[in-house]
PDB file of C-alpha atoms in Angstrom:
ATOM      1  CA  ASP A  25     -27.183  16.259-101.149  1.00 30.00           C
ATOM      2  CA  ASP A  26     -25.520  19.680-101.275  1.00 30.00           C
ATOM      3  CA  HIS A  27     -28.625  21.480-100.060  1.00 30.00           C
ATOM      4  CA  ALA A  28     -29.219  19.632 -96.809  1.00 33.00           C
ATOM      5  CA  LEU A  29     -27.213  18.787 -93.736  1.00 31.00           C
ATOM      6  CA  THR A  30     -27.737  16.181 -91.089  1.00 30.00           C
ATOM      7  CA  PHE A  31     -26.654  16.837 -87.543  1.00 32.00           C
ATOM      8  CA  CYS A  32     -27.334  15.434 -84.102  1.00 29.00           C
ATOM      9  CA  ILE A  33     -28.846  17.427 -81.285  1.00 30.00           C
ATOM     10  CA  LYS A  34     -29.759  16.602 -77.703  1.00 29.00           C
ATOM     11  CA  SER A  35     -28.392  13.500 -76.107  1.00 30.00           C
ATOM     12  CA  GLY A  36     -28.569  10.251 -78.002  1.00 30.00           C
ATOM     13  CA  ARG A  37     -28.682   9.821 -81.769  1.00 28.00           C
ATOM     14  CA  VAL A  38     -31.434  12.255 -82.766  1.00 30.00           C
ATOM     15  CA  GLN A  39     -30.904  13.468 -86.322  1.00 32.00           C
ATOM     16  CA  MET A  40     -32.291  16.615 -87.862  1.00 35.00           C
ATOM     17  CA  ILE A  41     -32.326  17.716 -91.496  1.00 33.00           C
ATOM     18  CA  ARG A  42     -31.826  21.418 -92.145  1.00 37.00           C
ATOM     19  CA  GLU A  43     -31.500  23.425 -95.312  1.00 38.00           C
ATOM     20  CA  ALA A  44     -27.822  24.259 -95.753  1.00 38.00           C
ATOM     21  CA  SER A  45     -28.619  27.729 -97.074  1.00 39.00           C
ATOM     22  CA  THR A  46     -30.552  28.617 -93.898  1.00 44.00           C
ATOM     23  CA  LEU A  47     -27.744  27.588 -91.579  1.00 44.00           C
ATOM     24  CA  ARG A  48     -25.019  29.100 -93.755  1.00 43.00           C
ATOM     25  CA  GLU A  49     -26.962  32.370 -93.844  1.00 42.00           C
ATOM     26  CA  TYR A  50     -26.259  32.703 -90.132  1.00 43.00           C
ATOM     27  CA  GLY A  51     -22.729  31.347 -90.336  1.00 44.00           C
ATOM     28  CA  ILE A  52     -23.620  27.977 -88.837  1.00 49.00           C
ATOM     29  CA  VAL A  53     -22.491  24.652 -90.281  1.00 51.00           C
ATOM     30  CA  ALA A  54     -23.443  21.214 -88.951  1.00 60.00           C
ATOM     31  CA  THR A  55     -20.575  20.825 -86.475  1.00 67.00           C
ATOM     32  CA  GLU A  56     -20.935  24.394 -85.291  1.00 70.00           C
ATOM     33  CA  ALA A  57     -24.690  23.913 -84.818  1.00 70.00           C
ATOM     34  CA  LYS A  58     -24.141  20.787 -82.740  1.00 74.00           C
ATOM     35  CA  ASN A  59     -21.477  22.561 -80.670  1.00 79.00           C
ATOM     36  CA  LYS A  60     -23.610  25.685 -80.316  1.00 82.00           C
ATOM     37  CA  ILE A  61     -26.461  23.850 -78.593  1.00 90.00           C
ATOM     38  CA  ALA A  62     -24.338  21.310 -76.693  1.00 89.00           C
ATOM     39  CA  ASP A  63     -24.038  23.511 -73.615  1.00 90.00           C
ATOM     40  CA  TRP A  64     -27.466  25.149 -73.785  1.00 94.00           C
ATOM     41  CA  LYS A  65     -29.632  24.854 -70.696  1.00 94.00           C
ATOM     42  CA  ILE A  66     -32.637  22.549 -70.662  1.00 95.00           C
ATOM     43  CA  TYR A  67     -36.060  23.854 -69.678  1.00 94.00           C
ATOM     44  CA  THR A  68     -38.617  21.256 -68.588  1.00 94.00           C
ATOM     45  CA  ASN A  69     -42.320  22.016 -68.292  1.00 92.00           C
ATOM     46  CA  SER A  70     -43.828  19.347 -66.050  1.00 91.00           C
ATOM     47  CA  ASN A  71     -47.428  20.578 -66.455  1.00 90.00           C
ATOM     48  CA  TYR A  72     -47.426  20.314 -70.249  1.00 92.00           C
ATOM     49  CA  ARG A  73     -44.837  17.493 -70.457  1.00 94.00           C
ATOM     50  CA  TYR A  74     -42.196  18.982 -72.777  1.00 96.00           C
ATOM     51  CA  LEU A  75     -38.581  20.089 -72.750  1.00 96.00           C
ATOM     52  CA  VAL A  76     -36.523  22.427 -74.910  1.00 96.00           C
ATOM     53  CA  LYS A  77     -32.981  23.761 -74.855  1.00 95.00           C
ATOM     54  CA  TYR A  78     -32.102  27.465 -74.886  1.00 93.00           C
ATOM     55  CA  PRO A  79     -28.866  29.536 -74.826  1.00 91.00           C
ATOM     56  CA  ASN A  80     -27.139  29.797 -71.440  1.00 90.00           C
ATOM     57  CA  ASP A  81     -27.228  33.579 -71.372  1.00 87.00           C
ATOM     58  CA  TRP A  82     -30.980  33.744 -72.033  1.00 88.00           C
ATOM     59  CA  ARG A  83     -33.728  33.882 -69.471  1.00 84.00           C
ATOM     60  CA  VAL A  84     -36.954  31.905 -69.216  1.00 86.00           C
ATOM     61  CA  PHE A  85     -40.120  33.600 -68.056  1.00 81.00           C
ATOM     62  CA  SER A  86     -43.811  32.868 -67.844  1.00 80.00           C
ATOM     63  CA  SER A  87     -46.204  34.773 -70.054  1.00 69.00           C
ATOM     64  CA  ALA A  88     -48.990  32.773 -68.473  1.00 62.00           C
ATOM     65  CA  ILE A  89     -52.498  32.797 -69.799  1.00 56.00           C
ATOM     66  CA  ALA A  90     -53.674  30.562 -66.974  1.00 55.00           C
ATOM     67  CA  PRO A  91     -53.069  32.165 -63.567  1.00 57.00           C
ATOM     68  CA  GLY A  92     -50.940  30.546 -60.900  1.00 58.00           C
ATOM     69  CA  GLU A  93     -48.845  28.230 -63.078  1.00 59.00           C
ATOM     70  CA  GLY A  94     -45.583  30.157 -62.758  1.00 62.00           C
ATOM     71  CA  ASP A  95     -42.606  28.453 -64.398  1.00 68.00           C
ATOM     72  CA  ASN A  96     -44.763  25.597 -65.692  1.00 71.00           C
ATOM     73  CA  SER A  97     -47.352  27.797 -67.401  1.00 80.00           C
ATOM     74  CA  ASN A  98     -49.084  27.262 -70.708  1.00 88.00           C
ATOM     75  CA  ARG A  99     -47.049  30.103 -72.251  1.00 86.00           C
ATOM     76  CA  MET A 100     -43.330  30.265 -71.655  1.00 89.00           C
ATOM     77  CA  SER A 101     -40.912  32.715 -73.272  1.00 86.00           C
ATOM     78  CA  PHE A 102     -37.187  32.301 -73.829  1.00 87.00           C
ATOM     79  CA  GLY A 103     -35.071  35.323 -74.633  1.00 84.00           C
ATOM     80  CA  GLU A 104     -31.918  37.335 -74.457  1.00 78.00           C
ATOM     81  CA  LYS A 105     -31.155  38.915 -71.106  1.00 68.00           C
ATOM     82  CA  PRO A 106     -33.687  41.713 -70.713  1.00 59.00           C
ATOM     83  CA  PRO A 107     -34.226  44.560 -68.359  1.00 53.00           C
ATOM     84  CA  PRO A 108     -35.877  43.405 -65.110  1.00 57.00           C
ATOM     85  CA  ILE A 109     -39.342  43.868 -66.616  1.00 55.00           C
ATOM     86  CA  LYS A 110     -41.130  41.583 -69.089  1.00 53.00           C
ATOM     87  CA  THR A 111     -40.737  44.028 -71.975  1.00 53.00           C
ATOM     88  CA  HIS A 112     -38.593  42.398 -74.646  1.00 47.00           C
ATOM     89  CA  GLU A 113     -39.410  44.091 -77.965  1.00 53.00           C
ATOM     90  CA  THR A 114     -35.786  44.546 -79.030  1.00 54.00           C
ATOM     91  CA  LEU A 115     -34.517  41.171 -77.893  1.00 64.00           C
ATOM     92  CA  GLU A 116     -34.420  37.753 -79.567  1.00 69.00           C
ATOM     93  CA  THR A 117     -37.383  36.015 -77.960  1.00 82.00           C
ATOM     94  CA  TYR A 118     -39.160  32.741 -78.702  1.00 90.00           C
ATOM     95  CA  SER A 119     -42.242  31.374 -77.019  1.00 91.00           C
ATOM     96  CA  ILE A 120     -44.034  28.101 -76.506  1.00 94.00           C
ATOM     97  CA  ALA A 121     -47.780  28.295 -75.950  1.00 93.00           C
ATOM     98  CA  VAL A 122     -49.983  25.300 -75.214  1.00 94.00           C
ATOM     99  CA  TYR A 123     -53.666  25.451 -76.079  1.00 93.00           C
ATOM    100  CA  ASN A 124     -56.633  23.175 -75.584  1.00 94.00           C
ATOM    101  CA  LYS A 125     -57.546  21.920 -79.083  1.00 94.00           C
ATOM    102  CA  ALA A 126     -61.246  22.517 -78.411  1.00 93.00           C
ATOM    103  CA  VAL A 127     -60.542  26.239 -77.931  1.00 92.00           C
ATOM    104  CA  TRP A 128     -57.612  27.073 -80.243  1.00 91.00           C
ATOM    105  CA  THR A 129     -56.725  24.942 -83.275  1.00 93.00           C
ATOM    106  CA  LYS A 130     -53.780  24.700 -85.648  1.00 94.00           C
ATOM    107  CA  ASP A 131     -55.877  26.479 -88.298  1.00 93.00           C
ATOM    108  CA  ASP A 132     -56.656  29.308 -85.844  1.00 91.00           C
ATOM    109  CA  ILE A 133     -52.922  29.801 -85.249  1.00 91.00           C
ATOM    110  CA  ILE A 134     -52.141  29.804 -88.969  1.00 89.00           C
ATOM    111  CA  ARG A 135     -54.941  32.275 -89.774  1.00 86.00           C
ATOM    112  CA  GLY A 136     -53.868  34.609 -86.978  1.00 85.00           C
ATOM    113  CA  ARG A 137     -50.089  34.576 -87.554  1.00 84.00           C
ATOM    114  CA  GLY A 138     -49.055  38.024 -88.724  1.00 73.00           C
ATOM    115  CA  ASN A 139     -52.265  39.716 -87.646  1.00 70.00           C
ATOM    116  CA  GLU A 140     -50.704  40.494 -84.281  1.00 60.00           C
ATOM    117  CA  LEU A 141     -48.416  43.062 -85.918  1.00 57.00           C
ATOM    118  CA  SER A 142     -51.192  45.514 -86.606  1.00 54.00           C
ATOM    119  CA  ALA A 143     -54.819  46.030 -85.717  1.00 46.00           C
ATOM    120  CA  GLU A 144     -55.340  47.540 -89.170  1.00 50.00           C
ATOM    121  CA  ASP A 145     -55.530  45.753 -92.525  1.00 46.00           C
ATOM    122  CA  PHE A 146     -51.994  46.995 -93.306  1.00 52.00           C
ATOM    123  CA  PHE A 147     -50.602  43.448 -93.271  1.00 50.00           C
ATOM    124  CA  ILE A 148     -53.419  41.827 -95.224  1.00 57.00           C
ATOM    125  CA  ASP A 149     -50.928  41.009 -98.013  1.00 73.00           C
ATOM    126  CA  ARG A 150     -48.918  38.478 -96.123  1.00 80.00           C
ATOM    127  CA  ASN A 151     -47.590  35.243 -97.568  1.00 86.00           C
ATOM    128  CA  ILE A 152     -48.071  32.135 -95.485  1.00 89.00           C
ATOM    129  CA  ASN A 153     -45.947  29.120 -96.353  1.00 93.00           C
ATOM    130  CA  GLU A 154     -46.824  25.863 -94.626  1.00 94.00           C
ATOM    131  CA  ARG A 155     -44.954  22.565 -94.668  1.00 94.00           C
ATOM    132  CA  ALA A 156     -44.826  19.339 -92.710  1.00 96.00           C
ATOM    133  CA  ILE A 157     -41.645  18.743 -90.712  1.00 96.00           C
ATOM    134  CA  ASP A 158     -40.311  16.183 -88.267  1.00 94.00           C
ATOM    135  CA  ILE A 159     -38.709  17.231 -84.978  1.00 94.00           C
ATOM    136  CA  ASN A 160     -37.006  14.341 -83.234  1.00 88.00           C
ATOM    137  CA  GLY A 161     -39.701  11.958 -84.457  1.00 94.00           C
ATOM    138  CA  ILE A 162     -42.540  14.376 -83.705  1.00 96.00           C
ATOM    139  CA  LYS A 163     -44.794  15.328 -86.636  1.00 97.00           C
ATOM    140  CA  ALA A 164     -45.181  19.106 -86.853  1.00 97.00           C
ATOM    141  CA  THR A 165     -46.217  21.897 -89.197  1.00 97.00           C
ATOM    142  CA  LYS A 166     -43.834  24.781 -89.865  1.00 96.00           C
ATOM    143  CA  ILE A 167     -45.319  28.120 -90.879  1.00 94.00           C
ATOM    144  CA  GLU A 168     -43.362  31.033 -92.317  1.00 92.00           C
ATOM    145  CA  VAL A 169     -45.142  34.363 -92.721  1.00 88.00           C
ATOM    146  CA  THR A 170     -43.577  37.077 -94.871  1.00 86.00           C
ATOM    147  CA  PHE A 171     -44.726  40.510 -96.024  1.00 81.00           C
ATOM    148  CA  PRO A 172     -43.234  41.036 -99.516  1.00 82.00           C
ATOM    149  CA  THR A 173     -45.392  44.028-100.463  1.00 79.00           C
ATOM    150  CA  VAL A 174     -44.483  46.050 -97.366  1.00 75.00           C
ATOM    151  CA  PRO A 175     -41.064  47.666 -97.998  1.00 78.00           C
ATOM    152  CA  SER A 176     -40.127  47.983 -94.324  1.00 76.00           C
ATOM    153  CA  MET A 177     -41.027  44.309 -93.734  1.00 76.00           C
ATOM    154  CA  ARG A 178     -39.347  42.625 -96.725  1.00 77.00           C
ATOM    155  CA  ASP A 179     -36.719  40.942 -94.515  1.00 80.00           C
ATOM    156  CA  ALA A 180     -39.172  40.107 -91.748  1.00 81.00           C
ATOM    157  CA  HIS A 181     -40.182  36.532 -91.004  1.00 85.00           C
ATOM    158  CA  LEU A 182     -42.621  35.186 -88.476  1.00 88.00           C
ATOM    159  CA  PHE A 183     -42.055  31.496 -87.831  1.00 92.00           C
ATOM    160  CA  SER A 184     -44.332  29.033 -86.105  1.00 94.00           C
ATOM    161  CA  VAL A 185     -43.959  25.351 -85.419  1.00 97.00           C
ATOM    162  CA  ILE A 186     -47.254  23.703 -84.497  1.00 97.00           C
ATOM    163  CA  ILE A 187     -47.563  20.268 -82.930  1.00 98.00           C
ATOM    164  CA  GLU A 188     -50.886  18.591 -82.260  1.00 97.00           C
ATOM    165  CA  ARG A 189     -50.761  16.000 -79.516  1.00 96.00           C
ATOM    166  CA  GLU A 190     -53.749  14.423 -77.848  1.00 94.00           C
ATOM    167  CA  GLU A 191     -56.083  17.283 -76.889  1.00 95.00           C
ATOM    168  CA  LYS A 192     -53.375  19.963 -76.958  1.00 96.00           C
ATOM    169  CA  VAL A 193     -51.795  22.198 -79.584  1.00 97.00           C
ATOM    170  CA  TYR A 194     -48.176  23.226 -78.939  1.00 97.00           C
ATOM    171  CA  HIS A 195     -47.158  26.461 -80.674  1.00 96.00           C
ATOM    172  CA  LEU A 196     -43.451  27.400 -80.840  1.00 96.00           C
ATOM    173  CA  TYR A 197     -42.853  30.814 -82.408  1.00 92.00           C
ATOM    174  CA  ASN A 198     -40.638  33.870 -82.712  1.00 88.00           C
ATOM    175  CA  GLU A 199     -42.097  36.937 -81.026  1.00 76.00           C
ATOM    176  CA  PHE A 200     -40.670  39.553 -83.364  1.00 72.00           C
ATOM    177  CA  ALA A 201     -40.453  39.416 -87.153  1.00 68.00           C
ATOM    178  CA  ASN A 202     -36.812  40.503 -87.279  1.00 70.00           C
ATOM    179  CA  LYS A 203     -35.603  38.166 -84.512  1.00 75.00           C
ATOM    180  CA  PHE A 204     -35.235  34.593 -85.700  1.00 82.00           C
ATOM    181  CA  LYS A 205     -31.557  33.750 -86.148  1.00 83.00           C
ATOM    182  CA  LEU A 206     -31.560  30.837 -83.648  1.00 88.00           C
ATOM    183  CA  PHE A 207     -35.154  29.703 -84.105  1.00 90.00           C
ATOM    184  CA  GLU A 208     -34.380  26.495 -86.025  1.00 91.00           C
ATOM    185  CA  LEU A 209     -31.812  25.448 -83.454  1.00 92.00           C
ATOM    186  CA  PHE A 210     -34.280  26.269 -80.660  1.00 93.00           C
ATOM    187  CA  TYR A 211     -37.275  24.337 -81.965  1.00 94.00           C
ATOM    188  CA  GLY A 212     -34.998  21.495 -83.068  1.00 93.00           C
ATOM    189  CA  THR A 213     -34.339  20.677 -79.420  1.00 94.00           C
ATOM    190  CA  PHE A 214     -38.042  20.341 -78.526  1.00 96.00           C
ATOM    191  CA  GLY A 215     -39.252  17.014 -77.188  1.00 96.00           C
ATOM    192  CA  PHE A 216     -41.922  15.459 -75.019  1.00 96.00           C
ATOM    193  CA  LEU A 217     -41.222  14.000 -71.575  1.00 93.00           C
ATOM    194  CA  ASP A 218     -43.197  10.846 -72.216  1.00 81.00           C
TER     195      ASP A 218
END
């Protein structure tokens, strides 16, 4: 099929399907995508039992909700090299948050995505597209939020990948609506330790 590509990521024979137009938009083809992530670092979160790859020149930092978890917290961020403080508004940054399903559900995440941009009703006209995806054999939901009626936000995209597993909800997302060029490659490397 002209509109899809298959490529392997991570070690082993894991195959991912990606829309060709999405990867071509950023100048990435299947071989380049595989090569691009081949030397990425691997982050492992032993508390929440997952791993993900991220670019070598990025940093990993805790945005912990739960105190005292440090580098194995329930909210980890991955981003371009920042200043020595946690401010990262202008940098490509993705996060993984883990919630207890009894407190924060997939539907809560979907309803709230995009609301974080403004406390006002300015972004009430957002489009939310939801579809089922498979990440390395893991069933997930991918959310794309756009703002077509807001001229300054027409090219903005908020992406979320939500995975429900046991009593937890794993939420992978881009922090800033104009920073998402590597998001598919990033979430495509996600996996569980067990």
